[in-house]
Each structure stands twice: as structure tokens, then as C-alpha cells.
Amino acid sequence: YINPTSITIITLSIIMGTIMTMSSSNWLMAWIGLELNMLAILPIISKPKTTRASEATIKYFLTQAIASAMMLLSSTTNAWQTGSWDILELKNKFSTTIMTLSLMMKMGAAPIHFWLPEVLQGTTLQTALLITTWQKLAPISLMYMISNNIQPALLMSAGILSMIVGGLGGINQTQLRKTMAYSSINNLGWTIMIMALSPNLAVMNIFIYMIMTTPIFLMMTSTSTKTLQNLTTTWTTSTATTLSIALLMLSTSGLPPFTGFMPKMLALNELITQKLTTLATLAIMTSLVSLLFYLRITYLTMVLTSPMT
């Protein structure tokens, strides 16, 4: 049991923190918003009284705290060089690189992604949903604001790396929360890569991903599904839910004719328009790897467990 007052304060702090960061034009206010948001989510992660939840809380806190310190270092260096704390005035090359790495660490993109699968595995499905969707809004909005000043090579290499890590990491997973974490890393890769060329497309990509992920987590919560094995037994009790999870997984993988295909197609179109055909080919190859584990989940839920087999 949690006191309703505590729930209200925590919820308001999480919402307020994100809104403060997204609407601020000053690095200090953006930093305060992120800190407020982080401190409010810690009690939620540590709510299950297990050692795994405590471990997940500490891992989340340490990575976010390090990212916040890097963010302060970056904005302070920039203010020292340019005399401005304005978010859009991030002109210093060193500051921009450190800030990009800090934001990537906050959202859980490769190469600083190690905390995300572990934290998701240690928490409840609702908290995992919160971390993979709402918690990404603030860092992505900051990255969107400074996207003009970031070196495209940095974003593209981080994006491709996230796609590879997300694809390969999800293949051997039997725990659905870890699979969803790698799926999140993979989709962040697409978002970060296209942020260098078309920031608006990157925002659309992450929003579509969030719209697809939310029902997956909610249906997994309603059926108490946590592993692939659980998923194979849900067909008999809730056929429609299992079918929806399978179709949403295919959509998240970017398979046509589902919704998830559209942002990936637009991203590839943008890459080819900019004469980055090699990068586009690499992106397609990595999405094939991630398609492997999405198809495996779909196969387990629909083919193996349906009454027809």
C-alpha cells in the first residue's frame, strides 16, 4: 500500500520535470527538470521490495546522475566559452559532443545502453513502460533542440551502433522486458540516426514507437506475461490480446504494411536523398537482425499456440 498523497506528489513531479525540461530555453532549468523527474521515479522503481528492484534503482540512479553531471559540465563549459546558458547557443564543439553523449546515456542508446535491459528486468511492467516511453521525452526534446549543432557523424555512428546492439541483444532473450529494452535501443538507433538529417522525422519516429510500445506493455501487464513461455500459454485465456501483441510486435519491427514501416521507410528515403546509400543499406541489414526476434515472438504466440496447430 502507498499513501495516495505520495502517489500524487510523485506523479506530478514526473510530469512537471519532463514538461520543465521540454519547455525551458535555459540549460540550468532543463537540468533541474531532469533531476526532478529522476528523483521522482526512483521510489516507483524500488516499489517491489526485492533485491532486483533495489539493484535496478541504484543502476538507474547512478547512470542518470553521471549523465546529469556530464550535462552540467557541457553547459558550464559552453557558458564559459560563449557567455550564454541558452540551449540553442550550444556552439562549442566539445560541449556539443559531451551533451550528446549525456543525452544518449539518459535515454539508453548505445554505446551507453547497458543499464536499460537490467533496470527494466528489475522492475514491474508498468514501470518498464514508463522508462521506455515517458522518460525518453525530455532527453529527445533536448537533442532535437541542439540537433543543428551536433556533428552528423556522431549521431549516425551512434544510431547504427544502437541498431546493431538492439538487434543482436534481443535475439537470445527469453525475458520479455529485456526483449522490449533491446527493441527500445534499436528504435532509438533509428531516431538518433535520422536526427542528423531530419529532426522532425526523428520526433515522428519516436512518437510512433511509443504509441506501439504502450499497448504491448499494457497487454503484457493485463495477462501477467513476463517471459516467452508465458506468452505461449496466453492464447487459450485471451486470444485477442495475444494476437494484438503479436501484430504490434511485427509493427514495431517495421514490417510492411504495419504502421512501424512508415517512419523507417521515410528515414531510408531521407538517407538515399542525401546520397548516404551505404548507411541506408547498413540500416536495412540491422533491421533484418531485429526482425528475427520479433518474428520469433510472433511465431511462438500465433503459430505454435493457436488451436489449428
mmCIF file of C-alpha atoms in Angstrom, residues 47-199:
data_model
loop_
_atom_site.group_PDB
_atom_site.id
_atom_site.type_symbol
_atom_site.label_atom_id
_atom_site.label_comp_id
_atom_site.label_asym_id
_atom_site.label_seq_id
_atom_site.Cartn_x
_atom_site.Cartn_y
_atom_site.Cartn_z
ATOM 1 C CA LYS A 47 8.496 -0.191 -5.025
ATOM 2 C CA PRO A 48 8.703 -4.021 -5.327
ATOM 3 C CA LYS A 49 10.561 -5.000 -2.156
ATOM 4 C CA THR A 50 13.051 -7.260 -3.908
ATOM 5 C CA THR A 51 16.826 -7.123 -4.250
ATOM 6 C CA ARG A 52 16.451 -6.906 -8.057
ATOM 7 C CA ALA A 53 14.299 -3.778 -7.721
ATOM 8 C CA SER A 54 16.817 -2.160 -5.351
ATOM 9 C CA GLU A 55 19.636 -3.049 -7.738
ATOM 10 C CA ALA A 56 17.672 -1.604 -10.680
ATOM 11 C CA THR A 57 17.018 1.626 -8.716
ATOM 12 C CA ILE A 58 20.727 2.087 -7.927
ATOM 13 C CA LYS A 59 21.752 1.347 -11.524
ATOM 14 C CA TYR A 60 19.178 3.833 -12.825
ATOM 15 C CA PHE A 61 20.201 6.483 -10.297
ATOM 16 C CA LEU A 62 23.949 6.161 -10.978
ATOM 17 C CA THR A 63 23.656 6.300 -14.781
ATOM 18 C CA GLN A 64 21.246 9.248 -14.685
ATOM 19 C CA ALA A 65 23.422 11.075 -12.130
ATOM 20 C CA ILE A 66 26.545 10.603 -14.277
ATOM 21 C CA ALA A 67 24.619 11.806 -17.353
ATOM 22 C CA SER A 68 23.401 14.867 -15.397
ATOM 23 C CA ALA A 69 26.977 15.640 -14.308
ATOM 24 C CA MET A 70 28.123 15.420 -17.943
ATOM 25 C CA MET A 71 25.264 17.712 -18.919
ATOM 26 C CA LEU A 72 26.330 20.290 -16.336
ATOM 27 C CA LEU A 73 29.958 20.022 -17.470
ATOM 28 C CA SER A 74 28.923 20.580 -21.075
ATOM 29 C CA SER A 75 26.605 23.552 -20.420
ATOM 30 C CA THR A 76 29.070 25.181 -17.994
ATOM 31 C CA THR A 77 31.948 24.860 -20.496
ATOM 32 C CA ASN A 78 29.733 26.330 -23.197
ATOM 33 C CA ALA A 79 28.649 29.220 -20.930
ATOM 34 C CA TRP A 80 32.305 29.869 -20.071
ATOM 35 C CA GLN A 81 33.250 29.984 -23.771
ATOM 36 C CA THR A 82 30.223 31.813 -25.214
ATOM 37 C CA GLY A 83 28.772 33.634 -22.202
ATOM 38 C CA SER A 84 25.315 32.156 -22.807
ATOM 39 C CA TRP A 85 23.245 29.498 -20.983
ATOM 40 C CA ASP A 86 20.760 29.359 -23.844
ATOM 41 C CA ILE A 87 20.004 25.833 -25.137
ATOM 42 C CA LEU A 88 20.107 26.955 -28.777
ATOM 43 C CA GLU A 89 23.506 28.639 -28.261
ATOM 44 C CA LEU A 90 25.437 25.391 -27.755
ATOM 45 C CA LYS A 91 28.195 26.343 -30.199
ATOM 46 C CA ASN A 92 31.297 24.843 -28.553
ATOM 47 C CA LYS A 93 32.319 21.544 -30.246
ATOM 48 C CA PHE A 94 33.493 19.874 -27.014
ATOM 49 C CA SER A 95 30.292 20.887 -25.192
ATOM 50 C CA THR A 96 28.103 19.601 -28.026
ATOM 51 C CA THR A 97 29.809 16.181 -28.049
ATOM 52 C CA ILE A 98 29.619 15.782 -24.249
ATOM 53 C CA MET A 99 25.979 16.931 -24.249
ATOM 54 C CA THR A 100 25.053 14.427 -26.994
ATOM 55 C CA LEU A 101 26.699 11.573 -25.079
ATOM 56 C CA SER A 102 24.940 12.701 -21.898
ATOM 57 C CA LEU A 103 21.514 12.705 -23.597
ATOM 58 C CA MET A 104 22.207 9.320 -25.192
ATOM 59 C CA MET A 105 23.078 7.966 -21.757
ATOM 60 C CA LYS A 106 19.851 9.387 -20.336
ATOM 61 C CA MET A 107 17.689 7.726 -22.980
ATOM 62 C CA GLY A 108 19.661 4.456 -23.059
ATOM 63 C CA ALA A 109 21.168 4.497 -26.558
ATOM 64 C CA ALA A 110 24.316 2.525 -27.457
ATOM 65 C CA PRO A 111 27.210 2.621 -26.553
ATOM 66 C CA ILE A 112 25.923 3.661 -23.082
ATOM 67 C CA HIS A 113 22.900 1.372 -23.078
ATOM 68 C CA PHE A 114 23.997 -1.286 -20.547
ATOM 69 C CA TRP A 115 21.737 -0.048 -17.752
ATOM 70 C CA LEU A 116 18.450 -0.208 -19.695
ATOM 71 C CA PRO A 117 17.840 -4.012 -20.005
ATOM 72 C CA GLU A 118 18.974 -4.550 -16.397
ATOM 73 C CA VAL A 119 16.746 -1.808 -14.976
ATOM 74 C CA LEU A 120 13.688 -2.972 -16.947
ATOM 75 C CA GLN A 121 14.227 -6.561 -15.823
ATOM 76 C CA GLY A 122 14.337 -5.483 -12.172
ATOM 77 C CA THR A 123 11.075 -3.508 -12.196
ATOM 78 C CA THR A 124 7.368 -4.087 -12.842
ATOM 79 C CA LEU A 125 5.878 -3.955 -16.348
ATOM 80 C CA GLN A 126 4.174 -0.594 -15.671
ATOM 81 C CA THR A 127 7.478 0.966 -14.581
ATOM 82 C CA ALA A 128 9.208 -0.558 -17.611
ATOM 83 C CA LEU A 129 6.575 1.138 -19.791
ATOM 84 C CA LEU A 130 7.236 4.466 -18.050
ATOM 85 C CA ILE A 131 11.017 4.173 -18.577
ATOM 86 C CA THR A 132 10.771 3.180 -22.252
ATOM 87 C CA THR A 133 8.256 5.892 -23.191
ATOM 88 C CA TRP A 134 7.762 8.936 -20.926
ATOM 89 C CA GLN A 135 11.354 9.048 -19.643
ATOM 90 C CA LYS A 136 12.686 9.437 -23.187
ATOM 91 C CA LEU A 137 10.652 12.567 -23.983
ATOM 92 C CA ALA A 138 12.881 15.065 -22.125
ATOM 93 C CA PRO A 139 16.301 13.937 -23.492
ATOM 94 C CA ILE A 140 14.919 13.572 -27.037
ATOM 95 C CA SER A 141 13.388 17.062 -26.945
ATOM 96 C CA LEU A 142 16.768 18.486 -25.825
ATOM 97 C CA MET A 143 18.559 16.565 -28.586
ATOM 98 C CA TYR A 144 16.005 17.930 -31.067
ATOM 99 C CA MET A 145 16.747 21.494 -29.892
ATOM 100 C CA ILE A 146 20.521 21.138 -30.344
ATOM 101 C CA SER A 147 20.382 18.880 -33.446
ATOM 102 C CA ASN A 148 21.646 21.677 -35.736
ATOM 103 C CA ASN A 149 24.877 21.944 -33.748
ATOM 104 C CA ILE A 150 25.670 18.223 -33.363
ATOM 105 C CA GLN A 151 28.163 16.641 -35.775
ATOM 106 C CA PRO A 152 26.139 14.357 -38.089
ATOM 107 C CA ALA A 153 28.882 11.667 -37.996
ATOM 108 C CA LEU A 154 28.460 11.305 -34.221
ATOM 109 C CA LEU A 155 24.677 10.861 -34.450
ATOM 110 C CA MET A 156 24.832 8.483 -37.381
ATOM 111 C CA SER A 157 27.510 6.232 -35.902
ATOM 112 C CA ALA A 158 25.675 6.127 -32.532
ATOM 113 C CA GLY A 159 22.430 5.388 -34.390
ATOM 114 C CA ILE A 160 23.866 2.477 -36.381
ATOM 115 C CA LEU A 161 25.574 1.111 -33.239
ATOM 116 C CA SER A 162 22.260 1.255 -31.338
ATOM 117 C CA MET A 163 20.538 -0.608 -34.169
ATOM 118 C CA ILE A 164 23.189 -3.354 -34.144
ATOM 119 C CA VAL A 165 23.153 -3.665 -30.332
ATOM 120 C CA GLY A 166 19.348 -3.627 -30.216
ATOM 121 C CA GLY A 167 19.104 -6.273 -32.944
ATOM 122 C CA LEU A 168 21.761 -8.657 -31.649
ATOM 123 C CA GLY A 169 20.885 -8.159 -27.971
ATOM 124 C CA GLY A 170 17.259 -9.165 -28.410
ATOM 125 C CA ILE A 171 17.910 -12.438 -30.274
ATOM 126 C CA ASN A 172 18.719 -14.700 -27.314
ATOM 127 C CA GLN A 173 16.282 -13.184 -24.816
ATOM 128 C CA THR A 174 13.509 -15.188 -23.193
ATOM 129 C CA GLN A 175 12.518 -12.391 -20.777
ATOM 130 C CA LEU A 176 10.061 -10.062 -22.500
ATOM 131 C CA ARG A 177 11.131 -6.970 -20.548
ATOM 132 C CA LYS A 178 14.728 -7.403 -21.738
ATOM 133 C CA THR A 179 13.471 -8.013 -25.276
ATOM 134 C CA MET A 180 11.490 -4.765 -25.067
ATOM 135 C CA ALA A 181 14.595 -2.961 -23.753
ATOM 136 C CA TYR A 182 16.632 -4.072 -26.782
ATOM 137 C CA SER A 183 13.692 -3.164 -29.002
ATOM 138 C CA SER A 184 13.797 0.299 -27.432
ATOM 139 C CA ILE A 185 17.568 0.591 -28.087
ATOM 140 C CA ASN A 186 17.011 -0.475 -31.698
ATOM 141 C CA ASN A 187 14.280 2.126 -32.264
ATOM 142 C CA LEU A 188 16.368 4.813 -30.567
ATOM 143 C CA GLY A 189 19.065 3.978 -33.108
ATOM 144 C CA TRP A 190 16.706 4.900 -35.957
ATOM 145 C CA THR A 191 15.662 8.077 -34.133
ATOM 146 C CA ILE A 192 19.228 9.220 -33.429
ATOM 147 C CA MET A 193 20.495 8.378 -36.916
ATOM 148 C CA ILE A 194 17.778 10.371 -38.688
ATOM 149 C CA MET A 195 18.050 13.236 -36.134
ATOM 150 C CA ALA A 196 21.169 14.345 -38.056
ATOM 151 C CA LEU A 197 19.239 14.788 -41.311
ATOM 152 C CA SER A 198 15.608 15.426 -40.390
ATOM 153 C CA PRO A 199 14.875 16.162 -36.702
#
